[in-house]
Amino acid sequence: MAPRTDTQSPAPHAADSHDLIRVHGARENNLKDVSIEIPKRRLTVFTGVSGSGKSSLVFNTIAAESQRLINETYSAFVQGFMPTLARPEVDVLEGLTTAIIVDQERMGADPRSTVGTATDANAMLRILFSRLGQPHIGPPGAFAFNVPSVRASGAITVERGNGTAVKATYTRTGGMCPRCEGRGTVTDLDLSQLYDDSKSLAEGALTIPGYKAGGWNYRLYSESGFYDPDKPIREYTKKELHDFLHREPTRMKIAGINMTYEGLIPRIQKSMLSKDREAMQPHIREFVDRAVTFTTCQECEGTRLSEGARSSKIKGISIADACAMQISDLADWIRGLDEPSVAPLLGKLQHTLDSFTEIGLGYLSLDRPSGTLSGGEAQRVKMIRHLGSSLTDVTYVFDEPTTGLHPHDIQRMNNLLLRLRDKGNTVLVVEHKPEMIAIADHVVDLGPGAGTAGGTVCFEGTVEGLRAGDTLTGRHLDDRASLKETVRKPTGTLEIHGATANNLRDVDVDIPLGVLVVVTGVAGSGKSSLVHASVPAGAGVVSIDQGAIRGSRRSNPATYTGLLDPIRKAFAKANGVKPALFSANSEGACPTCNGAGVIYTDLAMMAGVATTCEECEGKRFQASVLDHHLGGRDISEVLAMSVTEAEEFFGAGEARTPAAHRILERLADVGLGYLTLGQPLTTLSGGERQRLKLATHMSEKGGVYVLDEPTTGLHLADVEQLLGLLDRLVDSGKSVIVIEHHQAVMAHADWIVDLGPGAGHDGGRIVFEGTPADLVAARSTLTGEHLAAYVGI
C-alpha cells in the first residue's frame, strides 16, 4: 500500500458536528422566548431563584420533548399504555439525545416495595440463595416475599396416541409469608376503642363516631335480637360475642325496615378503614389512628418471608438476615463468598452493593420500605441503576442531587456526576449549592426574578464568568454567613432520654426551648430518627416535612391554604350572590370541562390528549360568573395573580380583605411570592410544598416547630429570607428545631446538635452539642470542619 503524502488533517465528519443541544423560542410556563445552546458531553448546571424557570426549561422542555420523541417511535398500541406527553411550547429543539430523568419524586409507597426490590440487588440475592442456600428449597421465586405459594391439582389430557387423562398436581413455591402476605405487619383493631365492655348497648357502649345512641347505626346492634341489649358486653357468651363482632351479612327487619346486619368489625373495615386516610373527616381520622394498630407479624417476625425461605442459609445467614444487614456490611459478607459456579453473579452483586456505599447510602438495608426514603435518598437510589450502565451519549437530568446531603457527602456526589459525564454523557443539573455550581463546565442562570419576573437567561458561560457577572446568583455565589456574636438564652429544655429509634444508640439529649436549634450530621446519622420519633407532631408541636400534599389536579395554593374562602365571600358580598358561584368545583364551574379548565380525551389505543376547554378558554368558570367583579377583576383573573400581586390587591382599596391578606402575607413570608394562586399543587417542587405547609401552619398555636431541611430548593439569595422568618418565629415565643445541612443555617443557630460520627450503625450518637462558635473552635466533627471552612475561620 502506497504511503500517504498529504499532511492535511481530514475534514471533520458530518456526524461530529452535532455537539450542541439547541433550544430556540422556549415559552413553557413562565419562559419568555428563551434561546440557548447547551454543550453535549459536558456538565451544565442551571441556577436561578425558585420559580425563575429552571425546571420549565430543563424538565418541561428539553427532557419532555426527548421523552415524547422516543415514545413516538413505539407502536400506537404500546403508546396507549404510556403517559401522555404534549409537545412543549418551543419553536426549535435540535441535537436532543435520549433523556434519563433522575428526580426526587418519592418512590412507591406500597409496603412490598423495598430498597432491594427497587434496585436489582434483591433479584440477584434470590438467585444466589436458590443456587447456594442449604437446604435447597426451590427456584429464586421461593425467596421472594411478593410471590405466594400455590398448589393446584386436577386432570390434564396428555396426547399419547389415544389421548389419556392423567392426574397431575401443580405447585409453585413462593417466599411470601401467608399470615401478613409479604407486608411484615398485620393490622389489628383495638376493641377497647370501639366499645366500653363494662356497659350494655342500652347504656351507650359503642364509642365509634357516627354510632350515637338512638341513631340507625346504633339501632342495628341494639335491636338486632342476637344478644341482650341490657347485658354488659363483657358478659356475652362466645356465640353472642361472635355475632356482635364477626357475624356475616344477614338480611333482617329492624323497626319495620329491611336492613343488612353484619358484625361490627367487618362493618367498620368497610365503612372506614377502606378509605384513604387523608380523605377522612378529621374526627374519623383521629378515631382510626386510635383504633387501628399495626403490629409486627408474629409468624415471619417482620421479615415478610415464609418459614421455608428463612430456613435456607449460606454460611449460617438466611436471605432475611442478608436483607436486614446494613448494605456496607452485606457487601463485606458477599466479598467473603468464594464460589466459582456463581462468580459472575457475585461480581455484579458486589458492584451494585459497592455503588450504594459510594453514593453515600451504605447505611440503608435492602429490606427498608422504599416509601420511607426521603426525596434525596430516593433520587440517589435511582442513580444506582445508571452508575453501572454501559449506555453513553445519553442526557442525564438531575433535580437538586445535593438535597439531604451533608457538605461532606456533596464532594462524593460531584465525583459521581463527573464520572457520568466522563463516560461521554450530557449531564444537566438544576442546583443551588455553590459546591456543585463550582464543578460545572457550563452554567445557565435564569431570572432575574421569579414567576412573571423570571423566565429569561441572565447569564450563560463558565463559573468564573458567572462569578464576575452582575446576576443575583453571581453576586451571592461567594456569600458566607458569619457566626452570631451573641446567641439567645433558652427558656426551658425538652429532655430526650434513651432514644433508640432506628440506628440511635440509647441517646440522651436536652434540646433547649425558645431558641433556634439545628440538628445536623451526615446523611443516615439519625437526625430524622431523633427529631421525629422523640418530638412527634401532636399537642403543641407543628411538624412540617417535604412529603407530597394530597390533592387532585384541581387543588392549588388558594384551596390548600384556605385563601379561597375569604376571596369567595368577598366576591359574593360585593355582587350580592352566593359564594358557591366562585368555586370551580361547585356551582360556578364551567359545565363543559366541569371546572377543570381542560378536557381529557381518551384516544383508546393512542395516547390521550388534554386540550384547553373552548367554552371557558381554560378559565374554569361559567361566563356568567366572570361578569361579577371585585376591584375591577373577575375571579379567574384573581386566581391568575401571583401571591405578591394578590397581596397588594387584597391589602387596600375596594378589594381590601384582611382575612385573605393575612394568608397572602404568610405565603410571601416563606418565599412563595411568585406562585400563582391557581397553580395546580401537582406542579410544585418538594421545597415549595414544604414552604406552602409552613405558611399554612404558621397561624397554628403550636409552641414547637419542627422543620425538615427547609432550604431545599431555595436559591442562595432566598436563604437569607428564610433565616429572617425563622428568627421571627423564635422571637414571637416559638421553639424552632430544624434538621439541616446548609452551613448558613448552622452558623445562624443558637444551638447545634451534631449526630454521627458516620451513617447507619456507625452513627446514632451525639458527637457534639453546643453553640456554633464552640463547634467551629473544637473542629472535632466532620460538621465542625466544614462549618469552619465555610465561615472562613
Coordinates of N, CA and C in Angstrom, one line a residue, residues 309-492:
A309 N -38.4 -20.1 53.3 CA -37.4 -19.1 52.7 C -36.4 -18.7 53.8
R310 N -36.8 -18.7 55.1 CA -35.9 -18.3 56.2 C -35.0 -19.5 56.6
S311 N -35.4 -20.7 56.3 CA -34.7 -21.9 56.7 C -33.4 -22.2 55.9
S312 N -33.4 -21.7 54.6 CA -32.3 -22.0 53.7 C -31.2 -20.9 54.0
K313 N -30.0 -21.4 54.2 CA -28.9 -20.5 54.6 C -27.6 -20.7 53.9
I314 N -26.8 -19.6 53.8 CA -25.5 -19.7 53.2 C -24.5 -19.2 54.4
K315 N -23.7 -20.1 54.8 CA -22.7 -19.8 55.9 C -23.5 -19.3 57.1
G316 N -24.6 -19.9 57.4 CA -25.4 -19.5 58.6 C -26.2 -18.2 58.5
I317 N -26.3 -17.6 57.3 CA -27.0 -16.4 57.0 C -28.2 -16.7 56.1
S318 N -29.4 -16.4 56.5 CA -30.6 -16.5 55.6 C -30.8 -15.3 54.8
I319 N -31.7 -15.4 53.8 CA -31.9 -14.2 52.9 C -32.5 -13.1 53.7
A320 N -33.3 -13.4 54.8 CA -33.9 -12.4 55.7 C -32.8 -11.7 56.4
D321 N -31.8 -12.4 56.9 CA -30.7 -11.8 57.6 C -29.9 -10.9 56.7
A322 N -29.7 -11.4 55.5 CA -28.9 -10.6 54.5 C -29.6 -9.3 54.2
C323 N -30.9 -9.3 54.0 CA -31.6 -8.1 53.6 C -31.7 -7.1 54.8
A324 N -31.6 -7.6 56.0 CA -31.7 -6.8 57.2 C -30.4 -6.1 57.5
M325 N -29.3 -6.7 56.9 CA -27.9 -6.1 57.2 C -27.8 -4.7 56.6
Q326 N -27.0 -3.9 57.2 CA -26.6 -2.6 56.6 C -25.9 -3.0 55.3
I327 N -26.2 -2.2 54.2 CA -25.7 -2.6 52.9 C -24.1 -2.7 52.9
S328 N -23.5 -1.8 53.6 CA -22.0 -1.8 53.6 C -21.5 -3.1 54.2
D329 N -22.2 -3.7 55.3 CA -21.8 -4.9 55.9 C -22.2 -6.1 54.9
L330 N -23.3 -6.0 54.2 CA -23.7 -7.1 53.3 C -22.6 -7.2 52.2
A331 N -22.1 -6.0 51.7 CA -21.1 -6.0 50.7 C -19.8 -6.8 51.2
D332 N -19.5 -6.6 52.4 CA -18.3 -7.3 53.0 C -18.6 -8.8 53.1
W333 N -19.8 -9.2 53.4 CA -20.2 -10.6 53.5 C -20.1 -11.2 52.1
I334 N -20.6 -10.6 51.1 CA -20.6 -11.1 49.8 C -19.2 -11.2 49.3
R335 N -18.3 -10.3 49.7 CA -16.9 -10.3 49.3 C -16.2 -11.6 49.8
G336 N -16.7 -12.1 50.9 CA -16.1 -13.3 51.6 C -16.6 -14.6 51.0
L337 N -17.6 -14.5 50.1 CA -18.1 -15.8 49.4 C -17.2 -16.1 48.2
D338 N -16.7 -17.3 48.2 CA -15.8 -17.7 47.1 C -16.4 -18.9 46.5
E339 N -17.2 -18.8 45.4 CA -17.9 -19.9 44.8 C -17.8 -19.7 43.3
P340 N -16.9 -20.4 42.6 CA -16.7 -20.3 41.2 C -17.9 -20.4 40.3
S341 N -18.9 -21.3 40.8 CA -20.1 -21.6 40.0 C -21.0 -20.3 39.8
V342 N -20.9 -19.4 40.7 CA -21.7 -18.2 40.6 C -20.8 -16.9 40.6
A343 N -19.6 -17.0 40.2 CA -18.7 -15.9 40.2 C -19.2 -14.7 39.5
P344 N -19.7 -14.8 38.3 CA -20.2 -13.6 37.6 C -21.3 -12.9 38.4
L345 N -22.2 -13.7 39.0 CA -23.3 -13.1 39.7 C -22.8 -12.4 41.0
L346 N -21.8 -13.0 41.7 CA -21.2 -12.4 42.9 C -20.6 -11.1 42.5
G347 N -19.9 -11.0 41.3 CA -19.2 -9.8 40.9 C -20.2 -8.7 40.7
K348 N -21.3 -9.0 40.0 CA -22.3 -8.0 39.7 C -23.0 -7.5 40.9
L349 N -23.3 -8.4 41.9 CA -24.0 -8.1 43.1 C -23.0 -7.2 44.0
Q350 N -21.8 -7.6 44.0 CA -20.7 -6.8 44.7 C -20.7 -5.4 44.2
H351 N -20.7 -5.2 42.9 CA -20.6 -3.9 42.3 C -21.8 -3.1 42.6
T352 N -23.0 -3.7 42.6 CA -24.2 -2.9 42.9 C -24.2 -2.5 44.4
L353 N -23.8 -3.4 45.3 CA -23.8 -3.0 46.7 C -22.7 -2.0 47.0
D354 N -21.5 -2.1 46.3 CA -20.5 -1.1 46.5 C -21.0 0.3 46.0
S355 N -21.8 0.3 45.0 CA -22.3 1.6 44.4 C -23.2 2.3 45.5
F356 N -23.9 1.5 46.3 CA -24.7 2.1 47.4 C -23.7 2.9 48.4
T357 N -22.6 2.2 48.8 CA -21.7 2.8 49.7 C -21.1 4.0 49.1
E358 N -20.7 3.9 47.8 CA -20.0 5.0 47.1 C -20.9 6.3 47.0
I359 N -22.2 6.0 46.9 CA -23.1 7.2 46.7 C -23.6 7.7 48.1
G360 N -23.1 7.1 49.2 CA -23.5 7.6 50.5 C -24.7 7.0 51.1
L361 N -25.1 5.8 50.5 CA -26.3 5.1 51.1 C -26.0 3.7 51.7
G362 N -24.7 3.6 52.1 CA -24.3 2.3 52.6 C -25.0 2.0 54.0
Y363 N -25.6 3.0 54.6 CA -26.3 2.8 55.9 C -27.7 2.2 55.7
L364 N -28.2 2.2 54.5 CA -29.6 1.6 54.3 C -29.5 0.1 54.4
S365 N -30.6 -0.6 54.5 CA -30.7 -2.1 54.4 C -31.6 -2.4 53.2
L366 N -31.5 -3.6 52.6 CA -32.3 -3.9 51.4 C -33.8 -4.1 51.8
D367 N -34.1 -4.3 53.1 CA -35.5 -4.5 53.4 C -36.2 -3.2 53.8
R368 N -35.5 -2.1 53.7 CA -36.1 -0.8 54.1 C -37.2 -0.5 53.1
P369 N -38.4 -0.2 53.5 CA -39.5 0.1 52.6 C -39.1 1.4 51.8
S370 N -39.3 1.3 50.5 CA -38.9 2.5 49.7 C -39.7 3.7 49.9
G371 N -40.9 3.6 50.4 CA -41.8 4.7 50.8 C -41.3 5.5 51.9
T372 N -40.3 5.0 52.7 CA -39.8 5.7 53.9 C -38.5 6.5 53.5
L373 N -38.1 6.4 52.3 CA -36.9 7.1 51.9 C -37.2 8.6 51.7
S374 N -36.3 9.5 52.0 CA -36.5 10.9 51.7 C -36.4 11.1 50.2
G375 N -36.7 12.4 49.7 CA -36.6 12.7 48.3 C -35.2 12.5 47.8
G376 N -34.2 13.0 48.6 CA -32.8 12.9 48.2 C -32.3 11.5 48.2
E377 N -32.7 10.7 49.2 CA -32.3 9.2 49.2 C -33.0 8.5 48.0
A378 N -34.2 8.8 47.7 CA -34.9 8.2 46.6 C -34.2 8.5 45.3
Q379 N -33.7 9.7 45.1 CA -33.0 10.1 43.9 C -31.7 9.4 43.8
R380 N -31.0 9.2 44.9 CA -29.7 8.5 44.9 C -29.9 7.0 44.7
V381 N -31.0 6.4 45.1 CA -31.2 5.0 44.9 C -31.5 4.8 43.4
K382 N -32.2 5.8 42.7 CA -32.4 5.7 41.3 C -31.1 5.8 40.5
M383 N -30.1 6.6 41.1 CA -28.8 6.7 40.4 C -28.1 5.4 40.4
I384 N -28.3 4.5 41.3 CA -27.5 3.3 41.4 C -27.7 2.5 40.1
R385 N -28.9 2.6 39.5 CA -29.1 1.8 38.2 C -28.2 2.4 37.1
H386 N -28.0 3.7 37.1 CA -27.3 4.3 36.0 C -25.8 4.3 36.1
L387 N -25.3 4.1 37.3 CA -23.8 4.2 37.5 C -23.2 3.0 36.8
G388 N -23.9 1.8 36.9 CA -23.3 0.6 36.2 C -23.7 0.4 34.8
S389 N -24.4 1.4 34.3 CA -25.0 1.3 32.9 C -23.9 1.5 31.9
S390 N -24.0 0.7 30.8 CA -23.0 0.9 29.7 C -23.4 1.8 28.6
L391 N -24.6 2.5 28.9 CA -25.1 3.5 27.9 C -24.1 4.7 27.9
T392 N -23.9 5.2 26.7 CA -23.2 6.5 26.6 C -24.0 7.4 25.7
D393 N -23.6 8.7 25.6 CA -24.2 9.7 24.8 C -25.7 9.8 25.1
V394 N -26.1 9.7 26.4 CA -27.4 10.0 26.8 C -27.4 11.3 27.6
T395 N -28.6 11.8 27.8 CA -28.7 13.1 28.7 C -29.3 12.7 30.0
Y396 N -28.5 12.9 31.1 CA -29.0 12.7 32.4 C -29.4 14.0 33.0
V397 N -30.7 14.0 33.5 CA -31.2 15.2 34.1 C -31.5 15.0 35.6
F398 N -30.8 15.9 36.4 CA -30.9 15.7 37.8 C -31.6 17.0 38.5
D399 N -32.4 16.7 39.5 CA -33.1 17.8 40.2 C -32.5 17.9 41.6
E400 N -31.7 18.9 41.7 CA -31.0 19.1 43.0 C -30.5 17.9 43.7
P401 N -29.5 17.2 43.1 CA -29.0 16.0 43.7 C -28.3 16.1 45.0
T402 N -28.0 17.4 45.5 CA -27.4 17.6 46.8 C -28.4 17.6 47.9
T403 N -29.7 17.5 47.6 CA -30.8 17.5 48.6 C -30.5 16.5 49.7
G404 N -30.5 16.9 51.0 CA -30.4 15.9 52.0 C -28.9 15.4 52.2
L405 N -28.0 16.1 51.5 CA -26.6 15.7 51.7 C -25.8 16.7 52.6
H406 N -25.0 16.1 53.5 CA -24.1 16.9 54.3 C -23.0 17.4 53.4
P407 N -22.4 18.6 53.7 CA -21.3 19.1 52.9 C -20.2 18.0 52.6
H408 N -20.0 17.1 53.6 CA -19.0 16.0 53.4 C -19.4 15.1 52.3
D409 N -20.7 14.9 52.1 CA -21.2 13.9 51.0 C -21.3 14.6 49.7
I410 N -21.3 16.0 49.6 CA -21.5 16.6 48.3 C -20.4 16.4 47.4
Q411 N -19.1 16.3 48.0 CA -18.0 16.0 47.1 C -18.1 14.7 46.4
R412 N -18.6 13.7 47.2 CA -18.9 12.3 46.6 C -19.8 12.4 45.4
M413 N -20.9 13.2 45.6 CA -21.9 13.3 44.6 C -21.3 14.0 43.4
N414 N -20.5 15.0 43.6 CA -19.8 15.7 42.5 C -19.0 14.7 41.7
N415 N -18.3 13.8 42.3 CA -17.4 12.9 41.6 C -18.3 11.9 40.8
L416 N -19.5 11.5 41.3 CA -20.3 10.6 40.5 C -20.9 11.3 39.3
L417 N -21.2 12.6 39.4 CA -21.7 13.3 38.2 C -20.6 13.5 37.2
L418 N -19.4 13.7 37.7 CA -18.3 13.9 36.7 C -18.0 12.5 36.0
R419 N -18.2 11.4 36.8 CA -18.0 10.1 36.2 C -19.0 9.8 35.1
L420 N -20.2 10.2 35.3 CA -21.3 10.1 34.3 C -20.9 10.9 33.0
R421 N -20.4 12.1 33.3 CA -20.0 13.0 32.2 C -18.8 12.4 31.4
D422 N -17.8 11.8 32.1 CA -16.6 11.3 31.5 C -16.9 10.1 30.7
K423 N -18.0 9.4 30.9 CA -18.4 8.3 30.1 C -18.9 8.7 28.7
G424 N -19.0 10.1 28.5 CA -19.5 10.6 27.3 C -21.0 11.0 27.3
N425 N -21.5 11.3 28.5 CA -22.9 11.7 28.6 C -23.0 13.2 28.8
T426 N -24.2 13.7 28.5 CA -24.5 15.1 28.8 C -25.2 15.1 30.1
V427 N -24.7 15.9 31.1 CA -25.4 15.9 32.4 C -25.9 17.3 32.6
L428 N -27.3 17.4 32.8 CA -27.9 18.6 33.1 C -28.4 18.6 34.6
V429 N -28.0 19.6 35.3 CA -28.3 19.6 36.8 C -29.0 20.9 37.2
V430 N -30.1 20.8 37.8 CA -30.8 22.0 38.4 C -30.3 22.1 39.9
E431 N -29.6 23.2 40.2 CA -28.9 23.2 41.5 C -28.7 24.6 42.1
H432 N -28.6 24.7 43.4 CA -28.4 26.0 44.1 C -27.1 26.0 44.9
K433 N -26.6 24.8 45.2 CA -25.4 24.8 46.1 C -24.1 25.2 45.4
P434 N -23.4 26.2 46.0 CA -22.2 26.7 45.3 C -21.1 25.6 45.1
E435 N -21.1 24.6 46.0 CA -20.1 23.5 45.8 C -20.3 22.7 44.5
M436 N -21.6 22.6 44.1 CA -21.9 21.9 42.9 C -21.8 22.8 41.7
I437 N -22.2 24.1 41.8 CA -22.0 25.0 40.7 C -20.6 25.1 40.3
A438 N -19.7 25.0 41.3 CA -18.2 25.1 41.1 C -17.7 24.1 40.1
I439 N -18.3 22.9 40.0 CA -17.7 21.9 39.1 C -18.3 21.9 37.7
A440 N -19.2 22.9 37.4 CA -19.8 22.9 36.1 C -18.9 23.3 35.0
D441 N -19.1 22.7 33.8 CA -18.4 23.1 32.6 C -19.1 24.3 32.0
H442 N -20.4 24.4 32.2 CA -21.2 25.4 31.6 C -22.3 25.8 32.6
V443 N -22.6 27.0 32.7 CA -23.7 27.5 33.7 C -24.7 28.3 32.9
V444 N -26.0 28.0 33.2 CA -27.1 28.8 32.6 C -27.8 29.4 33.8
D445 N -27.9 30.7 34.0 CA -28.5 31.3 35.1 C -29.8 32.0 34.6
L446 N -30.9 31.6 35.2 CA -32.2 32.1 34.8 C -32.7 33.1 35.8
G447 N -33.6 34.0 35.4 CA -34.1 35.0 36.3 C -34.7 36.2 35.5
P448 N -34.5 37.4 35.9 CA -33.8 37.8 37.2 C -34.6 37.5 38.4
G449 N -35.9 37.5 38.3 CA -36.8 37.2 39.5 C -37.5 35.9 39.3
A450 N -38.7 35.7 40.0 CA -39.4 34.5 40.0 C -40.8 34.8 39.3
G451 N -41.4 33.7 38.8 CA -42.7 33.8 38.2 C -42.6 34.7 37.0
T452 N -43.5 35.7 36.9 CA -43.6 36.6 35.7 C -42.3 37.5 35.7
A453 N -41.6 37.6 36.8 CA -40.4 38.4 36.8 C -39.2 37.6 36.3
G454 N -39.4 36.3 36.0 CA -38.3 35.5 35.6 C -38.5 35.1 34.2
G455 N -37.9 33.9 33.9 CA -38.1 33.3 32.5 C -37.2 33.8 31.5
T456 N -36.1 34.5 31.8 CA -35.1 34.9 30.8 C -33.8 34.4 31.2
V457 N -32.8 34.3 30.3 CA -31.5 33.9 30.6 C -30.7 35.1 30.9
C458 N -30.2 35.1 32.2 CA -29.4 36.3 32.7 C -27.9 36.1 32.4
F459 N -27.5 34.8 32.3 CA -26.1 34.5 32.1 C -25.9 33.1 31.5
E460 N -24.9 33.0 30.6 CA -24.6 31.7 30.0 C -23.1 31.7 29.8
G461 N -22.4 30.7 30.4 CA -21.0 30.7 30.3 C -20.3 29.9 31.4
T462 N -19.1 30.3 31.7 CA -18.3 29.5 32.7 C -18.6 30.0 34.1
V463 N -18.2 29.2 35.1 CA -18.4 29.6 36.5 C -17.7 30.9 36.8
E464 N -16.4 31.1 36.3 CA -15.7 32.3 36.5 C -16.5 33.5 36.0
G465 N -17.1 33.3 34.8 CA -17.9 34.3 34.2 C -19.1 34.7 35.0
L466 N -19.7 33.7 35.6 CA -20.9 33.9 36.5 C -20.5 34.7 37.7
R467 N -19.3 34.3 38.3 CA -18.8 35.0 39.5 C -18.6 36.5 39.2
A468 N -18.1 36.8 38.0 CA -17.7 38.1 37.7 C -18.9 38.9 37.2
G469 N -20.0 38.2 36.8 CA -21.2 38.8 36.2 C -22.0 39.4 37.3
D470 N -22.9 40.3 36.8 CA -23.8 41.1 37.8 C -25.2 40.5 37.9
T471 N -25.2 39.1 38.1 CA -26.5 38.5 38.3 C -26.7 38.2 39.8
L472 N -28.0 37.9 40.1 CA -28.3 37.6 41.6 C -27.4 36.4 42.0
T473 N -27.4 35.4 41.2 CA -26.6 34.2 41.6 C -25.1 34.5 41.7
G474 N -24.6 35.2 40.7 CA -23.2 35.6 40.7 C -22.8 36.4 41.9
R475 N -23.7 37.3 42.3 CA -23.4 38.2 43.5 C -23.4 37.3 44.8
H476 N -24.3 36.3 44.8 CA -24.4 35.5 46.1 C -23.6 34.3 46.1
L477 N -22.8 34.0 45.0 CA -22.1 32.7 44.9 C -21.1 32.6 46.0
D478 N -20.5 33.7 46.4 CA -19.4 33.6 47.4 C -19.9 34.1 48.8
D479 N -21.3 34.1 48.9 CA -21.9 34.5 50.2 C -21.4 33.6 51.3
R480 N -21.1 34.1 52.4 CA -20.7 33.3 53.6 C -21.4 33.9 54.8
A481 N -22.2 33.1 55.5 CA -22.9 33.7 56.7 C -21.8 33.7 57.8
S482 N -21.9 34.6 58.7 CA -20.9 34.7 59.8 C -21.6 34.2 61.0
L483 N -20.8 33.7 62.0 CA -21.3 33.2 63.2 C -21.9 34.4 64.0
K484 N -23.0 34.1 64.7 CA -23.6 35.2 65.5 C -22.8 35.5 66.7
E485 N -22.7 36.8 67.0 CA -21.9 37.3 68.1 C -22.5 36.8 69.5
T486 N -23.8 36.9 69.5 CA -24.5 36.5 70.8 C -25.6 35.5 70.4
V487 N -25.8 34.6 71.2 CA -26.9 33.6 71.0 C -28.0 33.8 72.0
R488 N -29.2 33.4 71.7 CA -30.4 33.6 72.6 C -30.2 32.6 73.8
K489 N -30.8 33.0 74.9 CA -30.8 32.1 76.1 C -32.1 31.3 76.1
P490 N -31.9 30.0 76.3 CA -33.1 29.1 76.3 C -34.1 29.4 77.4
T491 N -35.4 29.2 77.2 CA -36.4 29.4 78.2 C -36.8 28.1 78.9
G492 N -36.3 27.0 78.5 CA -36.6 25.7 79.1 C -35.9 24.6 78.3

